[in-house]
Coordinates of C-alpha atoms in Angstrom, one line a residue:
M25 CA 0.0 0.0 0.0
A26 CA 2.9 2.3 0.7
V27 CA 4.2 1.7 -2.8
V28 CA 0.8 2.5 -4.2
V29 CA 0.6 5.7 -2.2
I30 CA 4.0 6.8 -3.6
A31 CA 2.9 5.8 -7.1
L32 CA -0.3 7.8 -6.8
L33 CA 1.6 10.8 -5.5
V34 CA 4.2 10.7 -8.2
Q35 CA 1.4 10.4 -10.8
D36 CA -1.4 12.6 -9.5
I37 CA 0.5 15.6 -8.2
P38 CA 2.0 16.4 -11.7
L39 CA -1.3 15.4 -13.2
A40 CA -3.2 17.9 -11.0
S41 CA -0.7 20.6 -11.9
Y42 CA -1.2 19.7 -15.6
L43 CA -5.0 19.9 -15.3
R44 CA -4.7 23.3 -13.7
E45 CA -2.4 24.5 -16.5
T46 CA -4.7 23.0 -19.1
E47 CA -7.8 24.6 -17.6
E48 CA -5.9 28.0 -17.4
A49 CA -4.8 27.7 -21.0
R50 CA -8.4 26.8 -22.1
L51 CA -9.8 29.8 -20.2
T52 CA -7.2 32.1 -21.6
T53 CA -8.0 31.0 -25.1
A54 CA -11.7 31.5 -24.5
L55 CA -11.0 34.9 -23.1
E56 CA -9.0 35.9 -26.1
R57 CA -11.7 34.7 -28.5
D58 CA -14.4 36.5 -26.6
A59 CA -12.4 39.7 -26.3
F60 CA -11.9 39.9 -30.1
V61 CA -15.6 39.3 -30.7
L62 CA -16.6 42.0 -28.2
A63 CA -14.0 44.4 -29.6
G64 CA -15.5 44.0 -33.0
R65 CA -19.0 44.7 -31.7
S66 CA -17.8 47.7 -29.7
S67 CA -15.9 49.4 -32.5
D68 CA -18.9 51.4 -33.8
A69 CA -19.8 52.8 -30.4
L70 CA -16.2 53.8 -29.7
D71 CA -15.6 55.2 -33.2
G72 CA -18.7 57.5 -33.2
D73 CA -19.7 60.4 -31.0
S74 CA -18.9 59.7 -27.3
D75 CA -22.3 61.3 -26.4
D76 CA -24.1 58.7 -28.5
A77 CA -26.1 57.4 -25.6
A78 CA -27.9 54.7 -27.6
S79 CA -24.6 53.1 -28.8
L80 CA -23.0 53.2 -25.4
A81 CA -26.1 51.7 -23.8
A82 CA -26.0 48.9 -26.2
V83 CA -22.3 48.2 -25.4
R84 CA -23.1 48.2 -21.7
N85 CA -26.0 45.8 -22.1
L86 CA -23.6 43.6 -24.1
A87 CA -21.1 43.7 -21.3
R88 CA -23.6 42.8 -18.6
Q89 CA -25.1 40.0 -20.8
Y90 CA -21.7 38.5 -21.4
A91 CA -20.8 38.6 -17.7
A92 CA -24.0 36.9 -16.8
D93 CA -23.5 34.1 -19.4
S94 CA -19.7 33.4 -18.8
G95 CA -19.0 34.5 -15.3
A96 CA -16.2 36.7 -16.5
R97 CA -15.6 40.4 -15.8
L98 CA -15.6 42.7 -18.8
V99 CA -14.2 46.3 -19.1
I100 CA -14.3 48.4 -22.2
V101 CA -12.3 51.6 -22.4
D102 CA -12.0 54.3 -25.0
A103 CA -8.8 55.6 -26.6
D104 CA -7.9 57.5 -23.4
G105 CA -8.2 54.4 -21.2
V106 CA -11.4 55.7 -19.6
A107 CA -14.1 52.9 -18.9
V108 CA -17.2 53.4 -21.0
A109 CA -18.8 50.0 -20.2
T110 CA -18.2 47.4 -17.5
S111 CA -20.0 44.2 -16.4
D112 CA -20.1 45.6 -12.8
E113 CA -23.6 46.1 -11.3
G114 CA -24.8 49.6 -11.8
D115 CA -21.9 50.6 -14.0
A116 CA -20.1 51.8 -10.9
A117 CA -16.7 51.7 -12.6
V118 CA -17.8 53.7 -15.7
G119 CA -15.7 56.8 -16.1
E120 CA -12.8 55.3 -14.1
S121 CA -9.4 55.5 -15.8
Y122 CA -7.8 52.1 -16.5
G123 CA -4.9 53.5 -18.5
S124 CA -2.4 52.7 -15.8
R125 CA -3.1 48.9 -16.1
P126 CA -0.3 47.2 -18.0
E127 CA -2.7 45.1 -20.1
F128 CA -4.6 48.2 -21.2
R129 CA -1.5 50.1 -22.0
T130 CA -0.4 47.2 -24.3
A131 CA -3.9 46.8 -25.9
L132 CA -4.2 50.6 -26.5
G133 CA -0.8 50.4 -28.1
G134 CA -2.3 48.1 -30.7
S135 CA -1.1 44.7 -29.4
P136 CA -3.3 42.0 -27.9
T137 CA -2.1 40.5 -24.6
S138 CA -3.1 37.8 -22.2
G139 CA -1.8 36.1 -19.1
E140 CA -1.9 36.3 -15.3
R141 CA -1.0 39.0 -12.9
S142 CA -1.5 40.1 -9.3
S143 CA -4.5 42.4 -8.7
Q144 CA -4.6 44.7 -5.7
T145 CA -8.3 45.3 -6.3
L146 CA -9.1 41.6 -6.1
G147 CA -6.5 40.8 -3.5
G148 CA -5.2 37.8 -5.6
E149 CA -4.3 36.7 -9.1
L150 CA -6.1 37.8 -12.2
L151 CA -6.4 35.8 -15.4
F152 CA -7.0 38.2 -18.3
A153 CA -7.1 38.8 -22.1
A154 CA -7.0 42.4 -23.5
V155 CA -7.3 43.3 -27.2
P156 CA -7.4 46.6 -29.0
V157 CA -10.6 48.0 -30.5
I158 CA -9.6 49.1 -34.0
S159 CA -11.6 51.2 -36.5
G160 CA -9.8 51.4 -39.8
D161 CA -6.2 51.9 -38.9
T162 CA -6.9 53.6 -35.6
T163 CA -7.1 52.1 -32.1
V164 CA -10.2 53.6 -30.6
G165 CA -10.3 51.7 -27.4
A166 CA -9.6 48.3 -25.7
V167 CA -11.5 45.4 -24.3
R168 CA -10.4 43.3 -21.3
V169 CA -12.0 40.1 -20.2
S170 CA -10.8 38.6 -17.0
Y171 CA -11.4 35.8 -14.4
D172 CA -10.5 35.8 -10.8
D173 CA -7.9 33.1 -10.1
R174 CA -10.3 31.6 -7.6
Q175 CA -12.6 30.8 -10.5
V176 CA -9.8 28.9 -12.2
T177 CA -9.3 27.0 -9.0
E178 CA -13.0 26.1 -8.7
A179 CA -13.0 25.0 -12.4
T180 CA -10.2 22.5 -11.7
S181 CA -11.3 21.4 -8.2
S182 CA -13.9 19.0 -9.5
K183 CA -11.4 17.2 -11.7
I184 CA -8.9 17.0 -8.9
W185 CA -11.5 15.6 -6.6
S186 CA -12.2 12.9 -9.2
L187 CA -8.5 12.1 -9.2
A188 CA -8.6 11.8 -5.4
V189 CA -11.6 9.4 -5.5
V190 CA -9.8 7.2 -8.0
G191 CA -6.6 7.3 -5.9
I192 CA -8.5 6.3 -2.7
T193 CA -10.3 3.5 -4.5
T194 CA -7.0 2.3 -5.9
L195 CA -5.4 2.3 -2.5
L196 CA -8.2 0.4 -0.8
L197 CA -8.2 -2.2 -3.7
A198 CA -4.4 -2.5 -3.3
G199 CA -4.8 -3.2 0.4
V200 CA -7.4 -5.9 -0.2
I201 CA -5.4 -7.6 -2.9
G202 CA -2.2 -7.2 -0.9
F203 CA -3.7 -8.9 2.1
I204 CA -5.0 -11.8 0.1
L205 CA -1.7 -12.3 -1.7
S206 CA 0.4 -11.9 1.4
R207 CA -1.4 -14.8 3.1
S208 CA -0.3 -17.2 0.3
I209 CA 3.2 -15.7 -0.1
T210 CA 4.3 -15.6 3.6
R211 CA 4.1 -19.4 4.0
R212 CA 6.5 -19.9 1.1
L213 CA 8.7 -17.1 2.4
R214 CA 9.0 -18.9 5.8
L215 CA 10.0 -22.1 4.0
L216 CA 12.6 -20.1 2.1
R217 CA 13.8 -18.5 5.3
H218 CA 14.3 -21.9 6.9
A219 CA 16.4 -23.0 3.9
T220 CA 18.6 -19.9 4.2
E221 CA 19.1 -20.5 8.0
R222 CA 20.1 -24.1 7.3
F223 CA 22.5 -22.9 4.7
A224 CA 24.0 -20.3 7.1
R225 CA 24.6 -23.1 9.6
G226 CA 26.8 -24.9 7.1
D227 CA 24.4 -27.2 5.3
R228 CA 25.6 -26.3 1.8
A229 CA 23.5 -29.0 0.2
V230 CA 20.2 -27.5 1.2
R231 CA 18.1 -26.0 -1.7
A232 CA 14.7 -24.2 -1.7
D233 CA 11.6 -25.4 -3.4
A234 CA 11.5 -23.4 -6.7
E235 CA 8.6 -25.4 -8.2
S236 CA 5.6 -24.1 -6.2
G237 CA 4.2 -20.9 -4.9
A238 CA 3.7 -17.5 -6.4
P239 CA 5.9 -16.6 -9.4
E240 CA 7.8 -14.1 -7.4
V241 CA 8.5 -16.6 -4.7
R242 CA 9.6 -19.2 -7.2
S243 CA 11.9 -16.7 -8.8
L244 CA 13.3 -15.8 -5.4
A245 CA 13.8 -19.5 -4.5
G246 CA 15.5 -20.0 -7.9
S247 CA 17.8 -17.1 -7.2
F248 CA 18.6 -18.5 -3.7
N249 CA 19.5 -21.9 -5.3
T250 CA 21.7 -20.2 -7.8
M251 CA 23.4 -18.2 -5.1
A252 CA 23.9 -21.3 -2.9
A253 CA 25.4 -23.3 -5.8
R254 CA 27.7 -20.3 -6.6
I255 CA 28.8 -20.0 -3.0
D256 CA 29.5 -23.7 -2.9
D257 CA 31.6 -23.4 -6.0
L258 CA 33.5 -20.4 -4.5
I259 CA 34.2 -22.3 -1.3
A260 CA 35.6 -25.2 -3.4
Q261 CA 37.7 -22.8 -5.4
Q262 CA 39.0 -21.2 -2.3
R263 CA 40.1 -24.5 -1.0
A264 CA 42.1 -24.9 -4.2
F265 CA 44.7 -22.7 -2.6
A266 CA 45.3 -20.6 -5.7
G267 CA 46.2 -17.5 -3.7
D268 CA 48.0 -19.5 -1.0
A269 CA 50.1 -21.4 -3.6
S270 CA 51.3 -18.2 -5.2
H271 CA 52.4 -16.9 -1.8
Q272 CA 54.0 -20.2 -0.8
L273 CA 56.0 -20.6 -4.0
R274 CA 57.8 -17.3 -3.3
S275 CA 60.0 -18.7 -0.5
P276 CA 61.6 -21.6 -2.4
L277 CA 61.9 -19.5 -5.5
T278 CA 63.8 -16.9 -3.5
A279 CA 66.1 -19.5 -2.2
V280 CA 66.7 -20.9 -5.7
R281 CA 67.4 -17.5 -7.1
L282 CA 69.9 -16.8 -4.3
R283 CA 71.8 -20.1 -4.9
L284 CA 71.9 -19.4 -8.6
E285 CA 73.2 -15.9 -8.1
H286 CA 76.0 -17.2 -5.8
A287 CA 76.8 -19.9 -8.3
R288 CA 77.1 -17.4 -11.1
E289 CA 79.5 -15.3 -9.0
L290 CA 81.7 -18.4 -8.3
V291 CA 81.5 -20.1 -11.7
G292 CA 84.7 -18.3 -12.9
V293 CA 86.7 -18.4 -9.7
D294 CA 85.5 -21.5 -7.8
P295 CA 83.8 -24.0 -10.0
E296 CA 83.5 -26.5 -7.2
G297 CA 81.7 -24.0 -5.0
A298 CA 79.4 -23.1 -7.9
T299 CA 78.6 -26.8 -8.4
Q300 CA 77.7 -27.1 -4.7
R301 CA 75.3 -24.2 -4.9
L302 CA 73.7 -25.6 -8.0
D303 CA 73.2 -28.9 -6.2
V304 CA 71.5 -27.0 -3.4
A305 CA 69.3 -25.1 -5.9
E306 CA 68.3 -28.4 -7.5
A307 CA 67.3 -29.7 -4.0
E308 CA 65.2 -26.6 -3.5
L309 CA 63.5 -27.2 -6.8
D310 CA 62.7 -30.8 -5.7
R311 CA 61.2 -29.3 -2.5
L312 CA 59.3 -26.8 -4.6
D313 CA 57.7 -29.7 -6.6
E314 CA 56.9 -31.4 -3.3
L315 CA 55.3 -28.3 -1.9
I316 CA 53.1 -27.9 -4.9
E317 CA 52.0 -31.4 -4.7
G318 CA 51.2 -31.0 -1.0
L319 CA 49.1 -28.0 -1.7
L320 CA 47.1 -29.9 -4.3
V321 CA 46.6 -32.8 -1.9
L322 CA 45.4 -30.5 0.8
S323 CA 43.0 -28.6 -1.4
R324 CA 41.5 -31.8 -2.8
A325 CA 41.0 -33.1 0.7
E326 CA 39.2 -29.9 1.7
D327 CA 41.2 -29.4 4.9
A328 CA 40.9 -33.1 5.7
A329 CA 44.1 -34.4 4.0
A330 CA 45.4 -37.6 5.5
V331 CA 48.0 -36.8 8.2
E332 CA 51.4 -38.5 8.2
T333 CA 54.1 -39.0 10.8
V334 CA 57.1 -36.7 10.2
D335 CA 60.3 -35.9 12.1
A336 CA 59.7 -32.3 13.0
G337 CA 63.3 -32.0 14.4
A338 CA 64.9 -33.1 11.1
I339 CA 62.6 -30.7 9.1
A340 CA 63.5 -27.8 11.5
R341 CA 67.2 -28.4 11.0
E342 CA 66.8 -28.5 7.2
R343 CA 64.7 -25.4 7.0
V344 CA 66.9 -23.4 9.3
E345 CA 69.9 -24.3 7.3
A346 CA 68.1 -23.4 4.1
W347 CA 67.3 -19.9 5.4
Q348 CA 70.8 -19.2 6.8
A349 CA 72.1 -17.7 3.6
L350 CA 69.2 -15.3 3.2
A351 CA 69.5 -14.4 6.9
E352 CA 73.2 -13.6 6.6
E353 CA 72.5 -11.5 3.5
R354 CA 70.0 -9.5 5.6
E355 CA 72.5 -9.3 8.5
S356 CA 70.2 -11.4 10.6
V357 CA 70.8 -14.5 12.8
I358 CA 68.7 -17.7 12.9
E359 CA 69.3 -20.1 15.9
L360 CA 67.9 -23.6 16.4
D361 CA 67.3 -25.1 19.9
G362 CA 66.1 -28.5 20.9
A363 CA 66.0 -30.3 17.5
A364 CA 69.0 -32.6 17.9
D365 CA 66.8 -35.7 18.6
P366 CA 63.9 -36.9 16.5
L367 CA 60.6 -35.4 17.4
L368 CA 57.7 -37.2 15.6
V369 CA 54.5 -35.3 15.0
S370 CA 51.3 -35.8 12.9
A371 CA 50.9 -33.4 10.1
V372 CA 49.5 -33.2 6.6
P373 CA 52.1 -33.4 3.9
T374 CA 54.6 -30.5 3.8
A375 CA 52.8 -28.7 6.6
V376 CA 55.8 -28.5 9.0
D377 CA 58.0 -27.2 6.2
Q378 CA 55.6 -24.6 5.1
V379 CA 54.8 -23.4 8.6
L380 CA 58.4 -22.9 9.4
D381 CA 59.1 -21.1 6.1
N382 CA 56.2 -18.8 6.6
L383 CA 57.1 -18.0 10.2
I384 CA 60.8 -17.4 9.5
D385 CA 60.0 -15.3 6.4
N386 CA 57.5 -13.2 8.4
A387 CA 60.1 -12.7 11.2
L388 CA 62.8 -11.6 8.7
R389 CA 60.6 -9.2 6.9
A390 CA 59.0 -7.7 10.1
G391 CA 62.3 -7.3 12.0
G392 CA 64.5 -6.0 9.2
P393 CA 68.3 -6.0 9.3
G394 CA 69.8 -7.3 12.5
T395 CA 66.9 -9.5 13.4
R396 CA 67.6 -12.4 15.8
I397 CA 65.3 -15.4 15.3
R398 CA 65.3 -18.4 17.6
V399 CA 63.6 -21.6 16.5
S400 CA 62.9 -24.1 19.3
L401 CA 61.2 -27.5 19.3
A402 CA 60.4 -29.4 22.5
A403 CA 57.7 -31.5 24.2
A404 CA 54.8 -29.4 25.3
P405 CA 55.2 -28.7 29.1
D406 CA 51.4 -29.0 29.8
D407 CA 50.4 -31.8 27.3
A408 CA 52.3 -35.1 27.0
D409 CA 50.7 -35.8 23.6
A410 CA 51.9 -32.5 22.0
V411 CA 55.1 -31.0 20.7
D412 CA 55.5 -27.2 20.7
L413 CA 57.3 -25.3 17.9
H414 CA 58.4 -21.7 18.7
V415 CA 59.6 -19.1 16.3
I416 CA 60.7 -16.2 18.4
D417 CA 62.1 -12.9 17.1
N418 CA 63.2 -9.6 18.6
G419 CA 61.3 -7.5 16.1
P420 CA 58.6 -4.9 16.7
G421 CA 56.0 -7.5 17.8
M422 CA 52.3 -7.0 17.6
T423 CA 49.6 -5.5 19.7
A424 CA 46.8 -7.6 21.2
E425 CA 44.4 -6.4 18.5
Q426 CA 46.9 -7.2 15.7
R427 CA 47.5 -10.7 17.2
A428 CA 43.7 -11.3 17.2
R429 CA 43.5 -10.5 13.4
A430 CA 46.9 -11.8 12.3
F431 CA 45.5 -15.2 11.1
D432 CA 42.8 -13.6 9.0
R433 CA 43.3 -14.1 5.3
F434 CA 44.9 -11.1 3.5
W435 CA 45.4 -9.2 6.7
R436 CA 48.8 -7.4 7.0
G437 CA 50.3 -5.7 10.0
R438 CA 51.9 -2.9 8.1
N439 CA 50.6 -0.4 5.7
D440 CA 53.0 -1.1 2.9
D441 CA 52.9 -3.1 -0.3
L442 CA 55.0 -6.0 0.9
G443 CA 53.5 -9.4 1.3
S444 CA 50.1 -10.7 0.4
G445 CA 48.6 -11.2 3.9
L446 CA 48.4 -15.0 3.3
G447 CA 51.4 -16.3 5.2
L448 CA 49.8 -16.6 8.7
A449 CA 46.5 -17.6 7.2
I450 CA 48.2 -20.6 5.5
V451 CA 49.9 -21.4 8.8
A452 CA 46.6 -21.5 10.6
R453 CA 45.0 -23.7 7.9
L454 CA 47.8 -26.2 7.7
V455 CA 48.1 -26.5 11.5
R456 CA 44.3 -26.9 11.8
A457 CA 44.2 -29.5 9.1
S458 CA 47.0 -31.3 11.0
G459 CA 45.0 -31.3 14.2
G460 CA 47.2 -28.7 15.9
E461 CA 46.9 -25.1 17.1
A462 CA 48.7 -21.9 16.1
T463 CA 48.9 -18.9 18.4
L464 CA 50.8 -15.7 18.8
H465 CA 52.2 -14.3 22.0
D466 CA 54.5 -11.6 23.2
A467 CA 58.1 -12.8 23.5
V468 CA 59.6 -12.8 27.0
G469 CA 63.1 -12.4 28.2
E470 CA 65.8 -10.9 26.1
D471 CA 63.9 -11.2 22.8
L472 CA 60.9 -8.9 23.6
G473 CA 59.4 -9.4 20.1
L474 CA 56.9 -12.0 18.9
D475 CA 56.6 -15.6 19.9
A476 CA 54.7 -17.7 17.2
R477 CA 53.8 -21.0 18.8
V478 CA 52.5 -24.0 16.9
R479 CA 51.4 -27.0 18.9
W480 CA 51.6 -30.3 16.9
R481 CA 50.0 -33.5 18.0
R482 CA 52.1 -36.6 18.5
P483 CA 51.3 -39.7 16.3

């Protein structure tokens, strides 16, 4: 009903204005026509002797008769602008000068005029038409026919009231129809709402009934089904790790590039050293291939890839050694504690490698030159079935609010263009898929930076 009210207002307000303008134009045209006719019939009286009482009496009778028939006011003036006949009762205005009126000045100048102006005499607007009375080539007077603006309003009021009646009838009819339709529509809408609530709770297989109900509800249900299928596809695509893979590939590629640059520097002066660095680069390429395969396995398993038993200590030693060259280049130090003995943990393929790479990479970038990074691996002090991995740096650290958001995808702790904001999100996903937990804490002791802790489950 509110929509109908708005539609009626949008339609009827301009329409009412148009009706008034049309009525005003019609009346103006009628006034101009009548004025010319009256001017023609008055020309003989105004052209002859002004004392010709019979001619003037005929003109005055004509004015009164016209006013009685049309409801308009008529004033006829001579060449000097003095009224010789009016439609007023008793000819009270006869002899009064109208030469100061703008429409009479124009008409006595030989030009017809019409329009609307403010009238002090009437205390309102005046709709008029004034034409010259011409005898031969001489203007011998003027005729003005006018309506009070209130008469125009009265002429349009009946039509506007008709519009109002139609509008009220339309509104009532819309209310009745809307009530009937709403009773049949709301039931289907409740069913659709239940489907959306189930979908929001994680039941991505739920679909709405798009075969029954009103056409609009069927269309809405079809749109919901399309949306649900699209969201399901998007979640599947998200699990493909496209963005994560591009981020993850950067670390081994950086290591390969560094080894190749060193090999090129040594190829002329130390061929054996160059060969060793090429061997290391080849090993990094093998790891890169393994990393890609691990990402694909994890994405296909939808965060439920089969875990395997790995030696976290051996992986920690390997990854710290792989990062040493880059750390030295950045004038930083990486230390490893507690990884001398085997420490078996359960993890999805390549998870421990990737977690370490991400945490070390983040620590190097956040701390800048001179960063000291300590990687430690030991049995969890409060859980006999867990192993804790710590990557501790003496960098700027994070606030409590930053730590709360750090594992969000694409979140970055600095307002610069470095990084993609995926590193810690990948860490959280890999650890969660492995059955573990990743958290961030303030470092204690001499480090006073950030302590990234990952708790792995034992096999």
